[in-house]
mmCIF file of C-alpha atoms and ligand atoms in Angstrom:
data_model
loop_
_atom_site.group_PDB
_atom_site.id
_atom_site.type_symbol
_atom_site.label_atom_id
_atom_site.label_comp_id
_atom_site.label_asym_id
_atom_site.label_seq_id
_atom_site.Cartn_x
_atom_site.Cartn_y
_atom_site.Cartn_z
ATOM 1 C CA MET G 1 -101.564 171.044 -43.659
ATOM 2 C CA PRO G 2 -100.256 170.324 -40.054
ATOM 3 C CA PHE G 3 -97.645 171.599 -38.439
ATOM 4 C CA ILE G 4 -94.604 169.585 -36.957
ATOM 5 C CA GLU G 5 -92.082 170.700 -34.462
ATOM 6 C CA ALA G 6 -88.934 171.702 -36.114
ATOM 7 C CA ASP G 7 -85.737 173.449 -36.324
ATOM 8 C CA PRO G 8 -85.465 176.604 -36.967
ATOM 9 C CA PHE G 9 -89.365 176.510 -37.212
ATOM 10 C CA PRO G 10 -92.159 174.492 -37.767
ATOM 11 C CA PHE G 11 -92.395 172.388 -41.131
ATOM 12 C CA GLN G 12 -95.683 172.331 -42.762
ATOM 13 C CA PHE G 13 -96.485 168.955 -43.593
ATOM 14 C CA ASP G 14 -98.374 168.195 -47.288
ATOM 15 C CA PHE G 15 -99.454 164.969 -46.958
ATOM 16 C CA ASP G 16 -100.373 164.931 -50.977
ATOM 17 C CA HIS G 17 -96.836 165.873 -51.910
ATOM 18 C CA ALA G 18 -94.597 164.383 -49.490
ATOM 19 C CA ALA G 19 -92.306 161.391 -49.562
ATOM 20 C CA LEU G 20 -89.982 159.452 -47.408
ATOM 21 C CA ILE G 21 -86.415 158.722 -48.703
ATOM 22 C CA CYS G 22 -83.900 156.368 -47.011
ATOM 23 C CA ILE G 23 -80.164 156.853 -47.871
ATOM 24 C CA ASP G 24 -77.758 153.987 -47.991
ATOM 25 C CA MET G 25 -79.041 151.757 -45.367
ATOM 26 C CA GLN G 26 -76.602 149.085 -46.641
ATOM 27 C CA ARG G 27 -74.764 146.295 -45.259
ATOM 28 C CA ASP G 28 -71.508 148.018 -46.649
ATOM 29 C CA PHE G 29 -72.240 150.887 -44.343
ATOM 30 C CA CYS G 30 -73.654 149.474 -41.671
ATOM 31 C CA LEU G 31 -72.687 145.845 -41.165
ATOM 32 C CA PRO G 32 -69.063 143.951 -40.025
ATOM 33 C CA GLY G 33 -67.008 143.512 -43.422
ATOM 34 C CA GLY G 34 -68.585 146.312 -45.334
ATOM 35 C CA PHE G 35 -67.032 149.349 -47.352
ATOM 36 C CA ALA G 36 -66.978 151.691 -43.843
ATOM 37 C CA GLU G 37 -65.233 149.080 -41.830
ATOM 38 C CA SER G 38 -62.617 148.677 -44.525
ATOM 39 C CA LEU G 39 -62.233 152.703 -43.948
ATOM 40 C CA GLY G 40 -61.656 152.271 -40.628
ATOM 41 C CA ASP G 41 -65.006 153.582 -39.763
ATOM 42 C CA LYS G 42 -66.897 152.917 -36.204
ATOM 43 C CA ILE G 43 -70.032 151.092 -37.342
ATOM 44 C CA GLU G 44 -71.433 150.894 -33.857
ATOM 45 C CA ASN G 45 -72.363 154.867 -34.325
ATOM 46 C CA ILE G 46 -74.515 154.459 -37.150
ATOM 47 C CA GLN G 47 -76.616 151.640 -35.739
ATOM 48 C CA PRO G 48 -79.070 154.127 -33.490
ATOM 49 C CA CYS G 49 -80.956 155.429 -36.428
ATOM 50 C CA ILE G 50 -81.815 151.857 -37.699
ATOM 51 C CA PRO G 51 -85.194 150.932 -36.063
ATOM 52 C CA VAL G 52 -86.000 154.686 -36.049
ATOM 53 C CA ILE G 53 -86.143 154.374 -39.858
ATOM 54 C CA ALA G 54 -88.050 150.960 -40.017
ATOM 55 C CA LYS G 55 -90.439 153.105 -37.821
ATOM 56 C CA LEU G 56 -91.244 156.077 -40.105
ATOM 57 C CA GLN G 57 -91.060 153.349 -43.291
ATOM 58 C CA ALA G 58 -93.776 151.629 -41.351
ATOM 59 C CA ALA G 59 -95.786 155.077 -40.466
ATOM 60 C CA PHE G 60 -95.250 156.131 -44.132
ATOM 61 C CA ARG G 61 -96.531 152.950 -45.543
ATOM 62 C CA ARG G 62 -99.555 152.860 -43.127
ATOM 63 C CA CYS G 63 -100.418 156.316 -44.699
ATOM 64 C CA ARG G 64 -99.856 155.265 -48.281
ATOM 65 C CA LEU G 65 -96.947 158.028 -48.444
ATOM 66 C CA PRO G 66 -94.287 157.151 -51.011
ATOM 67 C CA VAL G 67 -90.944 155.490 -49.594
ATOM 68 C CA ILE G 68 -87.860 156.110 -51.492
ATOM 69 C CA HIS G 69 -84.649 153.904 -51.025
ATOM 70 C CA THR G 70 -80.999 154.755 -52.207
ATOM 71 C CA LYS G 71 -78.014 152.509 -52.590
ATOM 72 C CA GLU G 72 -74.702 153.917 -53.353
ATOM 73 C CA CYS G 73 -73.290 151.197 -55.575
ATOM 74 C CA HIS G 74 -71.425 150.809 -58.944
ATOM 75 C CA LYS G 75 -71.521 148.806 -61.921
ATOM 76 C CA PRO G 76 -69.645 145.591 -62.073
ATOM 77 C CA ASP G 77 -67.443 147.026 -64.837
ATOM 78 C CA LEU G 78 -66.321 150.127 -62.803
ATOM 79 C CA SER G 79 -67.628 152.321 -65.969
ATOM 80 C CA ASP G 80 -69.237 154.787 -63.301
ATOM 81 C CA LEU G 81 -66.581 154.548 -60.657
ATOM 82 C CA PRO G 82 -64.120 157.702 -61.071
ATOM 83 C CA VAL G 83 -60.785 157.149 -60.268
ATOM 84 C CA ALA G 84 -60.653 159.876 -57.913
ATOM 85 C CA LYS G 85 -63.502 157.619 -55.726
ATOM 86 C CA LEU G 86 -61.623 154.607 -56.390
ATOM 87 C CA ASN G 87 -58.874 156.090 -54.403
ATOM 88 C CA ARG G 88 -60.270 158.137 -52.035
ATOM 89 C CA GLY G 89 -59.592 156.851 -48.269
ATOM 90 C CA ASN G 90 -57.224 154.664 -48.596
ATOM 91 C CA PRO G 91 -59.285 151.727 -47.629
ATOM 92 C CA ARG G 92 -58.266 148.122 -46.629
ATOM 93 C CA ILE G 93 -60.446 146.975 -49.513
ATOM 94 C CA LYS G 94 -61.545 149.101 -52.217
ATOM 95 C CA ILE G 95 -64.481 149.480 -54.041
ATOM 96 C CA GLY G 96 -64.863 146.363 -56.838
ATOM 97 C CA GLU G 97 -62.564 144.158 -54.685
ATOM 98 C CA SER G 98 -63.621 141.068 -52.757
ATOM 99 C CA GLY G 99 -64.619 141.442 -48.907
ATOM 100 C CA PRO G 100 -66.449 139.058 -46.807
ATOM 101 C CA MET G 101 -69.873 140.141 -48.131
ATOM 102 C CA GLY G 102 -69.011 140.195 -51.926
ATOM 103 C CA ARG G 103 -67.451 142.594 -54.125
ATOM 104 C CA ILE G 104 -67.580 146.211 -52.042
ATOM 105 C CA LEU G 105 -69.948 148.702 -53.240
ATOM 106 C CA ILE G 106 -71.320 146.630 -56.526
ATOM 107 C CA ASP G 107 -74.758 146.448 -57.559
ATOM 108 C CA GLY G 108 -76.041 142.934 -56.744
ATOM 109 C CA GLU G 109 -73.400 141.990 -54.260
ATOM 110 C CA PRO G 110 -74.967 141.249 -51.169
ATOM 111 C CA GLY G 111 -72.674 143.705 -48.964
ATOM 112 C CA THR G 112 -74.268 146.685 -51.603
ATOM 113 C CA ASP G 113 -78.089 145.377 -50.116
ATOM 114 C CA PHE G 114 -80.158 146.711 -48.001
ATOM 115 C CA ILE G 115 -79.971 145.630 -44.034
ATOM 116 C CA PRO G 116 -83.306 143.485 -43.159
ATOM 117 C CA GLU G 117 -84.641 146.317 -40.832
ATOM 118 C CA ASN G 118 -84.874 148.759 -43.574
ATOM 119 C CA GLU G 119 -84.957 147.009 -46.723
ATOM 120 C CA PRO G 120 -87.395 147.982 -49.576
ATOM 121 C CA TRP G 121 -91.060 146.521 -49.974
ATOM 122 C CA VAL G 122 -91.496 145.388 -53.638
ATOM 123 C CA ASN G 123 -93.663 148.218 -54.840
ATOM 124 C CA GLU G 124 -91.313 151.050 -53.531
ATOM 125 C CA HIS G 125 -88.935 152.810 -55.752
ATOM 126 C CA VAL G 126 -85.118 152.158 -55.392
ATOM 127 C CA ILE G 127 -82.080 154.192 -56.526
ATOM 128 C CA SER G 128 -78.901 152.412 -57.173
ATOM 129 C CA LYS G 129 -76.782 155.798 -57.231
ATOM 130 C CA PRO G 130 -73.094 156.164 -57.869
ATOM 131 C CA GLY G 131 -72.301 159.342 -55.895
ATOM 132 C CA LYS G 132 -73.235 160.895 -52.674
ATOM 133 C CA ASP G 133 -75.784 163.126 -54.276
ATOM 134 C CA ALA G 134 -78.804 160.910 -54.881
ATOM 135 C CA PHE G 135 -79.852 163.303 -57.843
ATOM 136 C CA TYR G 136 -76.672 162.420 -59.859
ATOM 137 C CA ALA G 137 -76.848 160.154 -62.601
ATOM 138 C CA THR G 138 -80.142 158.838 -61.301
ATOM 139 C CA ASP G 139 -83.969 159.212 -62.310
ATOM 140 C CA LEU G 140 -84.859 160.492 -58.688
ATOM 141 C CA ASP G 141 -85.806 164.048 -59.846
ATOM 142 C CA GLU G 142 -87.859 162.502 -62.885
ATOM 143 C CA TYR G 143 -89.689 160.243 -60.208
ATOM 144 C CA LEU G 144 -90.510 163.102 -57.714
ATOM 145 C CA MET G 145 -92.012 165.604 -60.626
ATOM 146 C CA ARG G 146 -93.859 162.573 -62.165
ATOM 147 C CA ARG G 147 -95.707 162.316 -58.431
ATOM 148 C CA LYS G 148 -95.684 165.970 -57.895
ATOM 149 C CA ILE G 149 -93.715 165.298 -54.853
ATOM 150 C CA THR G 150 -92.435 168.272 -53.262
ATOM 151 C CA GLY G 151 -91.518 167.593 -49.891
ATOM 152 C CA LEU G 152 -88.800 165.146 -48.698
ATOM 153 C CA VAL G 153 -88.665 163.833 -45.580
ATOM 154 C CA ILE G 154 -84.843 162.323 -45.224
ATOM 155 C CA THR G 155 -83.557 159.746 -43.699
ATOM 156 C CA GLY G 156 -79.881 157.641 -43.760
ATOM 157 C CA VAL G 157 -76.430 157.543 -43.671
ATOM 158 C CA THR G 158 -74.161 158.911 -43.443
ATOM 159 C CA THR G 159 -75.487 162.635 -42.071
ATOM 160 C CA GLU G 160 -72.941 164.658 -43.237
ATOM 161 C CA VAL G 161 -71.790 162.877 -46.422
ATOM 162 C CA CYS G 162 -74.494 161.259 -48.839
ATOM 163 C CA VAL G 163 -77.559 162.397 -46.587
ATOM 164 C CA GLN G 164 -76.229 166.130 -46.209
ATOM 165 C CA THR G 165 -75.332 166.255 -50.091
ATOM 166 C CA THR G 166 -78.720 164.918 -51.297
ATOM 167 C CA MET G 167 -80.295 167.658 -48.901
ATOM 168 C CA ARG G 168 -78.498 170.183 -50.254
ATOM 169 C CA CYS G 169 -78.849 169.050 -53.781
ATOM 170 C CA ALA G 170 -82.654 168.664 -53.606
ATOM 171 C CA ASN G 171 -83.199 172.033 -52.205
ATOM 172 C CA ASP G 172 -81.662 173.518 -55.095
ATOM 173 C CA ARG G 173 -83.747 171.869 -57.101
ATOM 174 C CA GLY G 174 -87.024 173.299 -55.210
ATOM 175 C CA TYR G 175 -87.767 170.724 -52.701
ATOM 176 C CA ASP G 176 -88.412 171.264 -49.268
ATOM 177 C CA CYS G 177 -86.575 168.907 -47.025
ATOM 178 C CA VAL G 178 -86.866 167.996 -43.399
ATOM 179 C CA LEU G 179 -84.217 165.904 -42.044
ATOM 180 C CA VAL G 180 -84.849 163.412 -39.176
ATOM 181 C CA GLU G 181 -82.732 164.181 -36.372
ATOM 182 C CA ASP G 182 -82.649 160.537 -34.798
ATOM 183 C CA GLY G 183 -83.306 159.131 -38.255
ATOM 184 C CA THR G 184 -79.748 159.672 -39.702
ATOM 185 C CA ASP G 185 -76.470 158.980 -38.069
ATOM 186 C CA SER G 186 -72.791 159.269 -38.637
ATOM 187 C CA TYR G 187 -69.525 157.409 -37.933
ATOM 188 C CA PHE G 188 -68.440 160.417 -36.377
ATOM 189 C CA PRO G 189 -71.144 161.944 -33.805
ATOM 190 C CA GLU G 190 -69.503 165.618 -33.920
ATOM 191 C CA PHE G 191 -69.867 165.734 -37.678
ATOM 192 C CA LYS G 192 -73.520 164.779 -37.391
ATOM 193 C CA ALA G 193 -73.925 167.348 -34.763
ATOM 194 C CA MET G 194 -72.720 170.130 -36.799
ATOM 195 C CA THR G 195 -74.079 169.360 -39.746
ATOM 196 C CA LEU G 196 -77.328 169.428 -38.452
ATOM 197 C CA LYS G 197 -76.783 173.029 -37.049
ATOM 198 C CA ALA G 198 -75.147 173.690 -40.506
ATOM 199 C CA LEU G 199 -78.476 172.733 -42.774
ATOM 200 C CA THR G 200 -80.784 174.554 -40.224
ATOM 201 C CA ALA G 201 -78.521 177.674 -39.409
ATOM 202 C CA GLN G 202 -79.022 181.298 -41.177
ATOM 203 C CA GLY G 203 -83.215 180.536 -40.675
ATOM 204 C CA GLY G 204 -83.088 177.127 -42.424
ATOM 205 C CA ILE G 205 -80.494 177.969 -45.151
ATOM 206 C CA VAL G 206 -81.317 173.784 -46.483
ATOM 207 C CA GLY G 207 -84.057 173.420 -44.711
ATOM 208 C CA TRP G 208 -85.416 172.058 -41.627
ATOM 209 C CA THR G 209 -84.447 168.915 -39.154
ATOM 210 C CA CYS G 210 -87.153 167.399 -36.372
ATOM 211 C CA LYS G 211 -87.452 164.327 -34.168
ATOM 212 C CA SER G 212 -88.764 161.341 -35.299
ATOM 213 C CA GLU G 213 -91.904 161.547 -32.469
ATOM 214 C CA ALA G 214 -92.849 164.845 -34.321
ATOM 215 C CA LEU G 215 -93.729 162.953 -37.595
ATOM 216 C CA LEU G 216 -94.628 159.908 -35.730
ATOM 217 C CA SER G 217 -97.367 161.372 -33.882
ATOM 218 C CA MET G 218 -99.077 163.540 -36.551
ATOM 219 C CA LEU G 219 -98.755 160.833 -39.118
ATOM 220 C CA ALA G 220 -100.739 158.131 -36.423
ATOM 221 C CA LYS G 221 -103.367 160.920 -36.446
ATOM 222 C CA GLU G 222 -103.673 160.710 -39.946
ATOM 223 C CA GLN G 223 -105.720 158.486 -42.181
ATOM 224 C CA SER G 224 -104.635 157.228 -45.739
ATOM 225 C CA PRO G 225 -104.931 160.499 -47.862
ATOM 226 C CA MET G 226 -105.270 157.991 -50.954
HETATM 227 N N1 LIG E 1 -67.760 157.261 -46.108
HETATM 228 C C1 LIG E 1 -69.121 158.058 -45.373
HETATM 229 O O1 LIG E 1 -69.266 158.678 -44.529
HETATM 230 N N2 LIG E 1 -70.313 157.912 -46.231
HETATM 231 C C2 LIG E 1 -70.046 157.382 -47.560
HETATM 232 O O2 LIG E 1 -69.255 156.932 -48.306
HETATM 233 N N3 LIG E 1 -71.377 157.186 -48.042
HETATM 234 C C3 LIG E 1 -72.740 157.575 -47.512
HETATM 235 O O3 LIG E 1 -72.735 158.371 -46.961
HETATM 236 N N4 LIG E 1 -73.645 156.801 -47.747
#
């Protein structure tokens, strides 16, 4: 098993038991007129990770390794939307209300769908999640256990919200996690920087971070394991 350069120390990549997870690369978070803009967030700050995630997706697909996608969304009747979440953030347009890309964060609406650069292939697992933790009220744990996946390469937005929450919850469930530094972004660059530090402090208390290049060059050398 190859080691890749990572913080706080090299990460051993187990090809037979690894998956890429792409968290919430949705129009609502990345494009004008979506949920993020309605919260007043600077969507320009999360554009850099988009091409990096596309490269990682291509590399994992070439190696026939699983690529998993999550999208944060709610049922059209809002039955899975707690009032505490609905009222958070004081957005201009609330979850469930109509915006320029359809009802905000509602499953099946155009704004809730993936941006074209990072969209899933037809055979890939897509998880609709109502929370910030991708394990909460989803089949993610069952999916990973069924495939004997023990290591997650984590990408997506935003670093300190759904990405960090999912990484922490994955670690509690026993998964080895490496977060790709340039494959994640925040509307607040300083929050991204602090989150990367917090996750890897204390000897990698939650896991590792690495640069996409370290993964891409290692994957480029590998043949399909299947
Ligand atoms: N607001 C914010 O930074 N993030 C979210 O609401 N969801 C995700 O992080 N996906």
